[in-house]
């Protein structure tokens, strides 16, 4: 082997680089669905959909590598077919990853605001904790803020 030649990554390495991304994206979709109540339905569905599209993009990249390898491993390679298949996968890759990321980003924009039991919001006298029913918290020593009234 000539030391100046550059070889493509092996099929196993190319697949191995994409599988963790698929697993993280699937975990993200699962977490988004499990947190629907906290995030809001629309935000959770957008985040899950975006994560699934990112996972699908990486799966398509694996199919792309395997398809091109099968085309080049045969005896006669038609360069026009090779380019057409490669371009189709490239366009699908760009579309899937773009839509997936747009959905994930949009899920942040439509996320339900944090206001309910167990959340803290800033009021005119500073942060106020909402912990649900129970006695109102008393200010600590040296803090003479207004009393908490639910």
PDB file of C-alpha atoms in Angstrom, residues 21-22 24-32 44-57 99-101 103-104:
ATOM      1  CA  UNK A  21     -26.282   8.971  16.767  1.00  0.00           C
ATOM      2  CA  UNK A  22     -29.306   6.791  15.990  1.00  0.00           C
ATOM      3  CA  UNK A  24     -29.161   9.080  21.047  1.00  0.00           C
ATOM      4  CA  UNK A  25     -31.837  10.388  18.670  1.00  0.00           C
ATOM      5  CA  UNK A  26     -34.181   7.511  19.584  1.00  0.00           C
ATOM      6  CA  UNK A  27     -33.549   8.181  23.274  1.00  0.00           C
ATOM      7  CA  UNK A  28     -34.340  11.859  22.649  1.00  0.00           C
ATOM      8  CA  UNK A  29     -37.636  10.924  21.013  1.00  0.00           C
ATOM      9  CA  UNK A  30     -38.519   8.673  23.945  1.00  0.00           C
ATOM     10  CA  UNK A  31     -37.644  11.366  26.505  1.00  0.00           C
ATOM     11  CA  UNK A  32     -39.681  13.958  24.594  1.00  0.00           C
ATOM     12  CA  UNK A  44     -43.112  17.184  22.884  1.00  0.00           C
ATOM     13  CA  UNK A  45     -44.484  15.964  19.572  1.00  0.00           C
ATOM     14  CA  UNK A  46     -42.224  18.328  17.608  1.00  0.00           C
ATOM     15  CA  UNK A  47     -39.155  17.263  19.597  1.00  0.00           C
ATOM     16  CA  UNK A  48     -39.980  13.560  19.212  1.00  0.00           C
ATOM     17  CA  UNK A  49     -40.650  13.961  15.489  1.00  0.00           C
ATOM     18  CA  UNK A  50     -37.428  15.871  14.957  1.00  0.00           C
ATOM     19  CA  UNK A  51     -35.429  13.275  16.868  1.00  0.00           C
ATOM     20  CA  UNK A  52     -36.998  10.477  14.828  1.00  0.00           C
ATOM     21  CA  UNK A  53     -36.122  12.266  11.583  1.00  0.00           C
ATOM     22  CA  UNK A  54     -32.525  12.658  12.741  1.00  0.00           C
ATOM     23  CA  UNK A  55     -32.412   8.919  13.509  1.00  0.00           C
ATOM     24  CA  UNK A  56     -33.963   8.178  10.089  1.00  0.00           C
ATOM     25  CA  UNK A  57     -31.338  10.390   8.447  1.00  0.00           C
ATOM     26  CA  UNK A  99     -36.490  19.054   8.777  1.00  0.00           C
ATOM     27  CA  UNK A 100     -35.414  17.111  11.885  1.00  0.00           C
ATOM     28  CA  UNK A 101     -33.367  19.982  13.283  1.00  0.00           C
ATOM     29  CA  UNK A 103     -38.620  20.451  14.369  1.00  0.00           C
ATOM     30  CA  UNK A 104     -36.337  20.177  17.398  1.00  0.00           C
TER      31      UNK A 104
END
